N, CA, C and O of each residue as an XYZ file, in Angstrom:
772
protein
N       1.513     24.748      4.232
C       1.872     24.182      2.937
C       0.625     23.681      2.236
O      -0.268     23.120      2.870
N       0.563     23.880      0.948
C      -0.628     23.466      0.217
C      -0.522     22.001     -0.207
O       0.565     21.433     -0.322
N      -1.685     21.424     -0.429
C      -1.736     20.036     -0.870
C      -1.145     19.921     -2.271
O      -1.305     20.820     -3.096
N      -0.470     18.822     -2.530
C       0.005     18.544     -3.888
C      -0.435     17.145     -4.263
O      -0.363     16.217     -3.458
N      -0.891     17.005     -5.498
C      -1.373     15.723     -6.006
C      -0.468     15.252     -7.128
O      -0.047     16.036     -7.978
N      -0.174     13.954     -7.119
C       0.643     13.354     -8.171
C       0.039     11.996     -8.500
O      -0.416     11.289     -7.601
N       0.029     11.624     -9.768
C      -0.328     10.262    -10.165
C       0.921      9.632    -10.762
O       1.439     10.089    -11.781
N       1.400      8.567    -10.106
C       2.578      7.857    -10.589
C       2.138      6.694    -11.472
O       1.252      5.919    -11.113
N       2.776      6.593    -12.632
C       2.413      5.562    -13.597
C       3.345      4.358    -13.479
O       4.425      4.453    -12.897
N       2.915      3.225    -14.039
C       3.655      1.969    -13.894
C       5.123      2.089    -14.302
O       5.994      1.502    -13.660
N       5.403      2.849    -15.369
C       6.789      2.933    -15.846
C       7.701      3.701    -14.879
O       8.923      3.661    -15.027
N       7.123      4.399    -13.895
C       7.921      5.144    -12.919
C       8.324      4.295    -11.717
O       9.176      4.712    -10.932
N       7.728      3.108    -11.555
C       7.994      2.277    -10.387
C       9.279      1.480    -10.571
O       9.677      1.165    -11.692
N       9.925      1.155     -9.438
C      11.148      0.345     -9.464
C      10.793     -1.086     -9.084
O      10.208     -1.321     -8.027
N      11.147     -2.053     -9.950
C      10.892     -3.460     -9.665
C      12.211     -4.189     -9.481
O      13.154     -3.992    -10.248
N      12.271     -5.034     -8.460
C      13.473     -5.839     -8.233
C      13.054     -7.263     -7.886
O      11.912     -7.513     -7.499
N      13.991     -8.185     -8.030
C      13.717     -9.585     -7.732
C      14.046     -9.879     -6.281
O      14.957     -9.275     -5.714
N      13.312    -10.802     -5.677
C      13.627    -11.314     -4.350
C      13.488    -12.822     -4.430
O      13.107    -13.350     -5.475
N      13.791    -13.533     -3.341
C      13.871    -14.996     -3.398
C      12.569    -15.659     -3.832
O      12.593    -16.767     -4.369
N      11.432    -15.000     -3.609
C      10.158    -15.642     -3.930
C       9.415    -15.059     -5.114
O       8.293    -15.477     -5.400
N      10.017    -14.094     -5.817
C       9.314    -13.477     -6.945
C       9.873    -12.100     -7.233
O      11.089    -11.915     -7.275
N       8.989    -11.130     -7.431
C       9.439     -9.764     -7.698
C       8.683     -8.795     -6.803
O       7.561     -9.066     -6.373
N       9.315     -7.664     -6.531
C       8.669     -6.632     -5.720
C       8.806     -5.294     -6.430
O       9.845     -4.989     -7.016
N       7.757     -4.513     -6.369
C       7.742     -3.213     -7.026
C       7.541     -2.124     -5.984
O       6.526     -2.099     -5.289
N       8.513     -1.226     -5.879
C       8.386     -0.083     -4.979
C       7.516      0.959     -5.662
O       7.876      1.498     -6.709
N       6.371      1.236     -5.059
C       5.430      2.205     -5.619
C       5.740      3.620     -5.138
O       5.592      4.588     -5.884
N       6.175      3.725     -3.870
C       6.447      5.050     -3.304
C       7.291      4.894     -2.050
O       7.123      3.944     -1.286
N       8.198      5.835     -1.849
C       8.988      5.871     -0.619
C       9.065      7.318     -0.141
O       9.161      8.245     -0.944
N       9.022      7.497      1.178
C       9.111      8.838      1.764
C      10.108      8.803      2.907
O      10.068      7.885      3.726
N      11.016      9.798      2.984
C      11.249     10.861      1.998
C      11.618     10.284      0.628
O      12.110      9.161      0.521
N      11.371     11.067     -0.398
C      11.517     10.547     -1.754
C      12.964     10.263     -2.142
O      13.210      9.580     -3.136
N      13.931     10.781     -1.368
C      15.333     10.462     -1.643
C      15.837      9.316     -0.755
O      17.025      8.994     -0.775
N      14.942      8.705      0.018
C      15.318      7.587      0.884
C      15.629      6.351      0.038
O      15.186      6.233     -1.105
N      16.401      5.436      0.628
C      16.751      4.184     -0.044
C      16.316      3.036      0.872
O      16.765      2.937      2.013
N      15.445      2.181      0.362
C      14.888      1.094      1.166
C      15.973      0.276      1.864
O      15.891      0.033      3.068
N      16.983     -0.146      1.114
C      18.018     -1.017      1.685
C      18.829     -0.317      2.782
O      19.440     -0.981      3.619
N      18.835      1.012      2.779
C      19.547      1.754      3.826
C      18.671      1.973      5.060
O      19.170      2.381      6.109
N      17.368      1.704      4.940
C      16.459      1.823      6.079
C      16.184      3.239      6.514
O      15.705      3.461      7.627
N      16.480      4.223      5.646
C      16.320      5.631      6.044
C      14.979      6.216      5.595
O      14.852      7.426      5.408
N      13.991      5.350      5.427
C      12.660      5.808      5.015
C      11.729      5.916      6.225
O      11.978      5.320      7.273
N      10.655      6.688      6.058
C       9.587      6.710      7.058
C       8.398      5.886      6.581
O       7.686      5.274      7.377
N       8.201      5.883      5.277
C       7.053      5.199      4.694
C       7.487      4.566      3.372
O       8.134      5.218      2.552
N       7.133      3.304      3.168
C       7.400      2.651      1.878
C       6.162      1.852      1.491
O       5.622      1.087      2.290
N       5.726      2.044      0.254
C       4.554      1.347     -0.275
C       5.028      0.498     -1.448
O       5.722      0.983     -2.343
N       4.646     -0.774     -1.431
C       5.110     -1.664     -2.487
C       4.063     -2.732     -2.785
O       3.105     -2.918     -2.035
N       4.273     -3.426     -3.897
C       3.445     -4.574     -4.265
C       4.385     -5.667     -4.731
O       5.273     -5.431     -5.549
N       4.183     -6.866     -4.204
C       5.071     -7.976     -4.558
C       4.271     -9.120     -5.170
O       3.114     -9.355     -4.823
N       4.919     -9.815     -6.081
C       4.368    -11.037     -6.642
C       5.071    -12.199     -5.953
O       6.292    -12.332     -6.029
N       4.291    -13.034     -5.284
C       4.855    -14.189     -4.582
C       4.632    -15.405     -5.476
O       3.496    -15.834     -5.676
N       5.718    -15.958     -6.010
C       5.610    -17.034     -6.995
C       5.954    -18.402     -6.418
O       5.895    -19.404     -7.130
N       6.314    -18.455     -5.138
C       6.618    -19.733     -4.491
C       5.546    -20.021     -3.442
O       4.905    -19.102     -2.933
N       5.359    -21.288     -3.125
C       4.293    -21.662     -2.194
C       4.617    -21.258     -0.757
O       3.718    -20.900      0.004
N       5.920    -21.313     -0.375
C       6.318    -20.936      0.982
C       7.361    -19.836      0.895
O       8.319    -19.939      0.129
N       7.172    -18.781      1.684
C       8.070    -17.633      1.612
C       8.398    -17.130      3.013
O       7.510    -17.002      3.856
N       9.685    -16.844      3.261
C      10.115    -16.237      4.520
C      10.252    -14.735      4.320
O      10.959    -14.284      3.419
N       9.572    -13.962      5.164
C       9.643    -12.509      5.051
C      11.014    -12.012      5.514
O      11.612    -12.574      6.431
N      11.495    -10.964      4.874
C      12.713    -10.293      5.307
C      12.488     -9.731      6.711
O      11.452     -9.125      6.983
N      13.461     -9.932      7.600
C      13.353     -9.388      8.952
C      13.580     -7.880      8.907
O      14.603     -7.413      8.407
N      12.622     -7.126      9.431
C      12.695     -5.664      9.413
C      12.396     -5.117     10.816
O      11.310     -4.588     11.050
N      13.346     -5.239     11.746
C      13.125     -4.716     13.102
C      12.829     -3.214     13.066
O      13.437     -2.465     12.301
N      11.888     -2.793     13.907
C      11.543     -1.371     13.965
C      10.588     -0.910     12.888
O      10.314      0.284     12.763
N      10.074     -1.860     12.100
C       9.145     -1.504     11.015
C       7.755     -2.038     11.342
O       7.583     -3.226     11.612
N       6.764     -1.146     11.314
C       5.364     -1.544     11.431
C       4.888     -1.863     10.019
O       5.005     -1.031      9.119
N       4.353     -3.068      9.822
C       3.975     -3.499      8.475
C       2.478     -3.748      8.360
O       1.842     -4.296      9.261
N       1.946     -3.334      7.238
C       0.585     -3.696      6.853
C       0.685     -4.466      5.553
O       1.499     -4.132      4.691
N      -0.140     -5.501      5.402
C      -0.112     -6.286      4.185
C      -1.525     -6.693      3.807
O      -2.330     -7.073      4.658
N      -1.811     -6.607      2.519
C      -3.075     -7.084      1.976
C      -2.762     -7.834      0.689
O      -1.647     -7.749      0.175
N      -3.725     -8.557      0.174
C      -3.537     -9.218     -1.119
C      -4.682     -8.822     -2.050
O      -5.781     -8.484     -1.608
N      -4.395     -8.873     -3.339
C      -5.423     -8.537     -4.329
C      -5.969     -9.777     -5.033
O      -7.081     -9.752     -5.562
N      -5.189    -10.863     -5.042
C      -5.607    -12.108     -5.696
C      -5.128    -13.278     -4.858
O      -4.117    -13.180     -4.162
N      -5.853    -14.385     -4.925
C      -5.402    -15.609     -4.273
C      -5.793    -15.691     -2.812
O      -6.742    -15.043     -2.371
N      -5.044    -16.500     -2.060
C      -5.264    -16.694     -0.624
C      -3.897    -16.804      0.020
O      -3.013    -17.469     -0.520
N      -3.704    -16.164      1.168
C      -2.408    -16.168      1.840
C      -2.580    -16.556      3.303
O      -3.394    -15.977      4.022
N      -1.805    -17.543      3.728
C      -1.729    -17.895      5.143
C      -0.377    -17.413      5.650
O       0.644    -17.614      4.992
N      -0.366    -16.776      6.822
C       0.881    -16.302      7.412
C       0.994    -16.802      8.845
O      -0.004    -16.960      9.548
N       2.235    -17.048      9.262
C       2.514    -17.382     10.657
C       3.531    -16.366     11.153
O       4.639    -16.265     10.627
N       3.133    -15.611     12.183
C       4.018    -14.619     12.796
C       4.619    -15.236     14.062
O       3.886    -15.709     14.931
N       5.927    -15.230     14.163
C       6.588    -15.681     15.378
C       6.300    -17.134     15.717
O       6.414    -18.018     14.868
N       5.921    -17.373     16.987
C       5.767    -18.737     17.506
C       4.430    -19.378     17.166
O       4.157    -20.485     17.630
N       3.611    -18.742     16.396
C       2.374    -19.434     16.048
C       1.137    -18.590     15.842
O       0.042    -19.139     15.712
N       1.272    -17.241     15.807
C       0.086    -16.436     15.503
C      -0.222    -16.621     14.021
O       0.543    -16.185     13.160
N      -1.354    -17.275     13.730
C      -1.714    -17.589     12.340
C      -2.750    -16.601     11.826
O      -3.705    -16.257     12.523
N      -2.543    -16.152     10.594
C      -3.446    -15.207      9.941
C      -3.740    -15.737      8.545
O      -2.827    -16.149      7.830
N      -5.012    -15.727      8.153
C      -5.397    -16.093      6.785
C      -5.989    -14.863      6.116
O      -6.879    -14.214      6.666
N      -5.491    -14.548      4.929
C      -5.978    -13.370      4.207
C      -6.649    -13.767      2.907
O      -6.106    -14.534      2.112
N      -7.837    -13.230      2.711
C      -8.539    -13.287      1.423
C      -8.327    -11.930      0.758
O      -7.918    -10.980      1.426
N      -8.596    -11.818     -0.550
C      -8.390    -10.531     -1.213
C      -9.059     -9.368     -0.482
O     -10.215     -9.446     -0.066
N      -8.293     -8.292     -0.342
C      -8.707     -7.022      0.241
C      -8.849     -7.048      1.766
O      -9.331     -6.081      2.356
N      -8.431     -8.150      2.412
C      -8.312     -8.134      3.866
C      -6.917     -7.611      4.214
O      -5.986     -7.751      3.422
N      -6.772     -7.007      5.400
C      -5.516     -6.361      5.805
C      -5.008     -6.956      7.116
O      -5.785     -7.200      8.039
N      -3.686     -7.188      7.187
C      -3.042     -7.631      8.419
C      -1.976     -6.600      8.793
O      -1.300     -6.052      7.923
N      -1.833     -6.341     10.100
C      -0.796     -5.438     10.606
C       0.092     -6.243     11.540
O      -0.410     -6.966     12.400
N       1.429     -6.124     11.380
C       2.332     -6.904     12.207
C       3.680     -6.210     12.345
O       3.997     -5.274     11.611
N       4.454     -6.684     13.291
C       5.792     -6.169     13.577
C       6.768     -6.798     12.589
O       6.906     -8.020     12.543
N       7.441     -5.971     11.802
C       8.366     -6.469     10.790
C       9.578     -7.182     11.346
O      10.295     -7.851     10.602
N       9.824     -7.052     12.656
C      10.959     -7.718     13.270
C      10.660     -9.133     13.732
O      11.579     -9.872     14.087
N       9.382     -9.527     13.735
C       9.000    -10.875     14.153
C       9.111    -11.806     12.944
O       8.601    -11.476     11.874
N       9.767    -12.962     13.092
C       9.876    -13.880     11.951
C       8.491    -14.232     11.405
O       7.599    -14.630     12.155
N       8.324    -14.082     10.101
C       7.039    -14.343      9.458
C       7.246    -15.228      8.240
O       8.135    -14.993      7.421
N       6.404    -16.252      8.141
C       6.423    -17.159      7.003
C       5.046    -17.092      6.356
O       4.032    -17.048      7.052
N       5.008    -17.084      5.033
C       3.717    -17.088      4.347
C       3.608    -18.300      3.436
O       4.608    -18.856      2.981
N       2.355    -18.694      3.183
C       2.048    -19.825      2.318
C       0.981    -19.381      1.331
O      -0.116    -18.989      1.729
N       1.299    -19.441      0.052
C       0.337    -19.066     -0.987
C       0.987    -18.197     -2.040
O       1.876    -17.400     -1.743
N       0.536    -18.359     -3.277
C       1.046    -17.571     -4.399
C       0.060    -16.445     -4.660
O      -1.077    -16.686     -5.065
N       0.500    -15.215     -4.426
C      -0.405    -14.068     -4.454
C       0.294    -12.834     -5.032
O       1.504    -12.829     -5.262
N      -0.506    -11.793     -5.259
C       0.014    -10.448     -5.470
C      -0.371     -9.677     -4.214
O      -1.552     -9.558     -3.889
N       0.635     -9.152     -3.508
C       0.318     -8.465     -2.262
C       0.550     -6.960     -2.368
O       1.085     -6.458     -3.357
N       0.133     -6.265     -1.326
C       0.247     -4.814     -1.238
C       0.749     -4.515      0.165
O       0.160     -4.971      1.145
N       1.845     -3.747      0.272
C       2.534     -3.540      1.533
C       2.664     -2.062      1.890
O       2.900     -1.215      1.029
N       2.506     -1.778      3.174
C       2.839     -0.469      3.730
C       3.808     -0.715      4.871
O       3.510     -1.477      5.791
N       4.980     -0.064      4.814
C       5.967     -0.150      5.882
C       6.146      1.228      6.500
O       6.256      2.228      5.790
N       6.175      1.276      7.836
C       6.314      2.541      8.558
C       7.450      2.429      9.556
O       7.532      1.442     10.287
N       8.334      3.428      9.603
C       9.416      3.428     10.595
C       9.930      4.847     10.795
O       9.449      5.786     10.160
N      10.901      4.994     11.673
C      11.544      6.290     11.931
C      10.547      7.388     12.280
O      10.655      8.508     11.782
N       9.566      7.066     13.144
C       8.629      8.072     13.630
C       7.332      8.208     12.859
O       6.432      8.927     13.293
N       7.214      7.534     11.726
C       5.963      7.604     10.958
C       4.940      6.642     11.551
O       5.301      5.627     12.147
N       3.671      6.965     11.383
C       2.596      6.057     11.773
C       1.521      6.136     10.698
O       1.572      7.000      9.822
N       0.567      5.250     10.767
C      -0.489      5.268      9.767
C      -1.208      3.951      9.717
O      -1.083      3.123     10.618
N      -1.970      3.759      8.645
C      -2.717      2.511      8.492
C      -3.032      2.275      7.024
O      -2.991      3.186      6.197
N      -3.345      1.026      6.731
C      -3.770      0.643      5.394
C      -5.235      0.231      5.441
O      -5.692     -0.427      6.376
N      -5.950      0.637      4.406
C      -7.334      0.208      4.221
C      -7.454     -0.274      2.781
O      -6.592      0.013      1.951
N      -8.504     -0.995      2.493
C      -8.774     -1.378      1.101
C     -10.233     -1.068      0.800
O     -11.041     -0.883      1.710
N     -10.556     -1.015     -0.472
C     -11.940     -0.762     -0.871
C     -12.182     -1.365     -2.245
O     -11.265     -1.495     -3.056
N     -13.419     -1.726     -2.488
C     -13.867     -2.131     -3.813
C     -15.106     -1.304     -4.112
O     -16.035     -1.248     -3.307
N     -15.113     -0.661     -5.273
C     -16.202      0.252     -5.619
C     -16.853     -0.194     -6.926
O     -16.169     -0.477     -7.910
N     -18.169     -0.251     -6.919
C     -18.912     -0.599     -8.135
C     -18.927      0.574     -9.108
O     -18.779      1.722     -8.691
N     -19.102      0.299    -10.398
C     -19.161      1.386    -11.386
C     -20.199      2.445    -10.994
O     -21.332      2.125    -10.636
N     -19.782      3.707    -11.070
C     -20.679      4.821    -10.758
C     -20.750      5.181     -9.284
O     -21.251      6.250     -8.935
N     -20.257      4.303     -8.407
C     -20.311      4.588     -6.972
C     -19.135      5.474     -6.557
O     -18.144      5.594     -7.277
N     -19.268      6.087     -5.387
C     -18.204      6.956     -4.885
C     -18.210      6.954     -3.362
O     -19.180      6.532     -2.731
N     -17.120      7.430     -2.786
C     -17.041      7.633     -1.344
C     -16.026      8.746     -1.094
O     -15.311      9.166     -2.004
N     -15.974      9.214      0.150
C     -15.092     10.324      0.498
C     -13.993      9.860      1.444
O     -14.250      9.124      2.396
N     -12.778     10.293      1.175
C     -11.650     10.072      2.076
C     -11.395     11.372      2.826
O     -11.202     12.422      2.214
N     -11.395     11.296      4.147
C     -11.209     12.488      4.977
C     -10.004     12.261      5.881
O      -9.928     11.229      6.547
N      -9.056     13.204      5.921
C      -7.877     12.988      6.777
C      -8.255     13.008      8.253
O      -9.054     13.828      8.705
N      -7.649     12.074      8.990
C      -7.804     12.082     10.434
C      -6.652     12.888     11.019
O      -5.704     13.234     10.315
N      -6.741     13.183     12.308
C      -5.725     14.002     12.968
C      -4.322     13.452     12.709
O      -4.103     12.243     12.792
N      -3.395     14.316     12.402
C      -1.990     13.983     12.178
C      -1.691     13.409     10.788
O      -0.538     13.438     10.357
N      -2.697     12.890     10.077
C      -2.408     12.300      8.766
C      -2.049     13.395      7.768
O      -2.765     14.387      7.637
N      -0.928     13.205      7.062
C      -0.464     14.238      6.142
C      -0.168     13.698      4.750
O       0.079     14.462      3.818
N      -0.197     12.367      4.616
C       0.129     11.750      3.336
C      -0.928     10.699      3.016
O      -1.219      9.832      3.839
N      -1.492     10.780      1.834
C      -2.475      9.804      1.362
C      -1.940      9.183      0.085
O      -1.518      9.887     -0.832
N      -1.961      7.859      0.034
C      -1.571      7.148     -1.187
C      -2.670      6.148     -1.515
O      -3.090      5.377     -0.652
N      -3.133      6.160     -2.757
C      -4.172      5.230     -3.190
C      -3.675      4.494     -4.428
O      -3.438      5.098     -5.475
N      -3.519      3.172     -4.291
C      -3.077      2.330     -5.403
C      -4.301      1.669     -6.020
O      -5.202      1.223     -5.310
N      -4.325      1.611     -7.357
C      -5.464      1.046     -8.077
C      -4.995     -0.205     -8.834
O      -4.513     -0.095     -9.961
N      -5.134     -1.401     -8.221
C      -4.706     -2.615     -8.917
C      -5.658     -3.043    -10.026
O      -5.271     -3.778    -10.935
N      -6.910     -2.579     -9.949
C      -7.901     -2.931    -10.973
C      -8.938     -1.825    -11.080
O      -9.414     -1.305    -10.071
N      -9.283     -1.471    -12.315
C     -10.327     -0.475    -12.539
C      -9.775      0.914    -12.795
O      -8.564      1.107    -12.908
N     -10.666      1.866    -12.884
C     -10.327      3.268    -13.115
C     -11.153      4.129    -12.170
O     -12.367      3.958    -12.058
N     -10.484      5.054    -11.493
C     -11.184      5.931    -10.559
C     -10.763      7.376    -10.781
O      -9.744      7.669    -11.407
N     -11.579      8.256    -10.249
C     -11.249      9.680    -10.211
C     -11.123     10.040     -8.745
O     -12.039      9.785     -7.963
N      -9.991     10.636     -8.359
C      -9.771     11.076     -6.982
C      -9.597     12.584     -7.037
O      -8.648     13.086     -7.641
N     -10.522     13.311     -6.401
C     -10.531     14.762     -6.589
C     -10.775     15.019     -8.065
O     -11.789     14.581     -8.609
N      -9.859     15.727     -8.725
C     -10.020     15.950    -10.165
C      -8.971     15.174    -10.981
O      -8.739     15.480    -12.150
N      -8.341     14.168    -10.351
C      -7.301     13.392    -11.031
C      -7.830     12.010    -11.422
O      -8.429     11.310    -10.606
N      -7.601     11.632    -12.671
C      -7.967     10.304    -13.146
C      -6.832      9.331    -12.811
O      -5.669      9.610    -13.102
N      -7.169      8.189    -12.198
C      -6.166      7.188    -11.818
C      -6.586      5.852    -12.415
O      -7.669      5.339    -12.130
N      -5.699      5.291    -13.256
C      -6.037      4.064    -13.989
C      -5.396      2.838    -13.345
O      -4.587      2.954    -12.424
N      -5.772      1.666    -13.843
C      -5.221      0.395    -13.360
C      -3.695      0.454    -13.306
O      -3.040      0.842    -14.274
N      -3.139      0.060    -12.155
C      -1.692      0.001    -12.006
C      -1.037      1.319    -11.648
O       0.190      1.406    -11.606
N      -1.843      2.365    -11.383
C      -1.281      3.672    -11.041
C      -1.480      3.974     -9.553
O      -2.328      3.377     -8.890
N      -0.678      4.914     -9.046
C      -0.713      5.300     -7.644
C      -0.964      6.799     -7.535
O      -0.249      7.605     -8.130
N      -1.988      7.161     -6.767
C      -2.309      8.559     -6.475
C      -1.639      8.928     -5.148
O      -1.766      8.205     -4.160
N      -0.928     10.053     -5.133
C      -0.282     10.545     -3.913
C      -0.800     11.947     -3.621
O      -0.844     12.795     -4.513
N      -1.193     12.194     -2.370
C      -1.536     13.542     -1.916
C      -0.620     13.871     -0.749
O      -0.687     13.241      0.306
N       0.248     14.881     -0.953
C       1.144     15.330      0.121
C       0.500     16.534      0.810
O      -0.235     17.302      0.190
N       0.788     16.681      2.092
C       0.182     17.746      2.900
C      -1.345     17.644      2.862
O      -2.043     18.649      2.735
N      -1.846     16.418      2.974
C      -3.278     16.132      2.894
C      -4.013     16.839      4.019
O      -3.689     16.658      5.192
N      -5.016     17.653      3.654
C      -5.729     18.411      4.684
C      -7.225     18.519      4.452
O      -7.940     19.029      5.313
N      -7.720     18.051      3.309
C      -9.168     18.172      3.079
C      -9.732     16.912      2.424
O      -8.998     16.083      1.888
N     -11.049     16.798      2.486
C     -11.739     15.626      1.941
C     -11.474     15.467      0.447
O     -11.337     16.446     -0.286
N     -11.405     14.217      0.018
C     -11.255     13.911     -1.402
C     -12.312     12.895     -1.803
O     -12.477     11.868     -1.145
N     -13.017     13.180     -2.867
C     -14.023     12.259     -3.397
C     -13.340     11.235     -4.286
O     -12.518     11.586     -5.133
N     -13.686      9.960     -4.091
C     -13.181      8.869     -4.925
C     -14.368      8.281     -5.668
O     -15.334      7.838     -5.047
N     -14.303      8.275     -6.998
C     -15.426      7.816     -7.809
C     -14.959      6.786     -8.833
O     -13.942      6.982     -9.498
N     -15.703      5.692     -8.957
C     -15.393      4.697     -9.984
C     -15.913      5.219    -11.317
O     -17.121      5.348    -11.518
N     -14.984      5.519    -12.226
C     -15.359      6.061    -13.536
C     -15.304      4.988    -14.623
O     -15.549      5.277    -15.794
N     -14.985      3.753    -14.237
C     -14.875      2.674    -15.216
C     -16.155      1.865    -15.326
O     -17.202      2.248    -14.804
N     -16.047      0.735    -16.019
C     -17.214     -0.123    -16.255
C     -17.136     -1.428    -15.476
O     -17.985     -2.304    -15.643
N     -16.112     -1.563    -14.617
C     -15.988     -2.758    -13.791
C     -15.678     -2.334    -12.361
O     -15.398     -1.164    -12.102
N     -15.730     -3.288    -11.434
C     -15.420     -2.992    -10.036
C     -13.972     -2.510     -9.932
O     -13.070     -3.111    -10.515
N     -13.759     -1.438     -9.198
C     -12.405     -0.915     -8.971
C     -11.935     -1.362     -7.599
O     -12.672     -1.274     -6.617
N     -10.694     -1.844     -7.541
C     -10.085     -2.216     -6.262
C      -9.095     -1.142     -5.860
O      -8.421     -0.560     -6.710
N      -9.004     -0.877     -4.560
C      -8.098      0.162     -4.073
C      -7.320     -0.315     -2.862
O      -7.866     -0.994     -1.992
N      -6.040      0.041     -2.807
C      -5.230     -0.080     -1.610
C      -4.965      1.334     -1.124
O      -4.375      2.135     -1.849
N      -5.391      1.653      0.094
C      -5.352      3.030      0.604
C      -4.399      3.102      1.797
O      -4.562      2.366      2.770
N      -3.418      3.979      1.721
C      -2.462      4.169      2.822
C      -2.612      5.589      3.352
O      -2.504      6.559      2.602
N      -2.863      5.696      4.656
C      -3.020      6.982      5.332
C      -1.865      7.100      6.317
O      -1.742      6.277      7.224
N      -1.018      8.109      6.152
C       0.235      8.138      6.884
C       0.476      9.502      7.547
O       0.179     10.557      6.987
N       1.021      9.431      8.752
C       1.490     10.624      9.449
C       3.007     10.548      9.449
O       3.591      9.657     10.066
N       3.647     11.491      8.751
C       5.103     11.532      8.701
C       5.596     12.738      9.469
O       4.900     13.748      9.570
N       6.797     12.633     10.009
C       7.362     13.726     10.826
C       8.186     14.647      9.941
O       8.748     15.629     10.426
């Protein structure tokens, strides 16, 4: 199967309210999956946390990655594993373990279940700089969210608030900052069955 590239724009995302703010689903795989039904393998989202203390939804069987783009977030997983996140740092945890967070932030989430695996990375690129994303073994889906700045991925322009998706990812992709300010990126590399 050949690679396919898509850039999803802000108006295509689904936003819903939760007890601590709002959450925006950026991408779900399979694309006909429904988050609340739990029939997804991969879900990428960004949430605005507007309360100082927040209890995470219990998601047994879900491997979660979380990063933040602004602010500072303290999290407690289970009986006392404490994690502090500054912008663009990433935490990975079991979605079934009770988690409480402290801090008002905009976060970035990757959820994996039903046989999918993968990881989240982040990057900040100065104007004019570039780097290459290369698929590792088994990785077949690449998603790059741009919370700030403008970048070119391969031959696709991706602006602030947009998400680049590469399905059937099999070759290197150049990422270049084409804007005049630092570009921030949330990068999800996923192996789906």
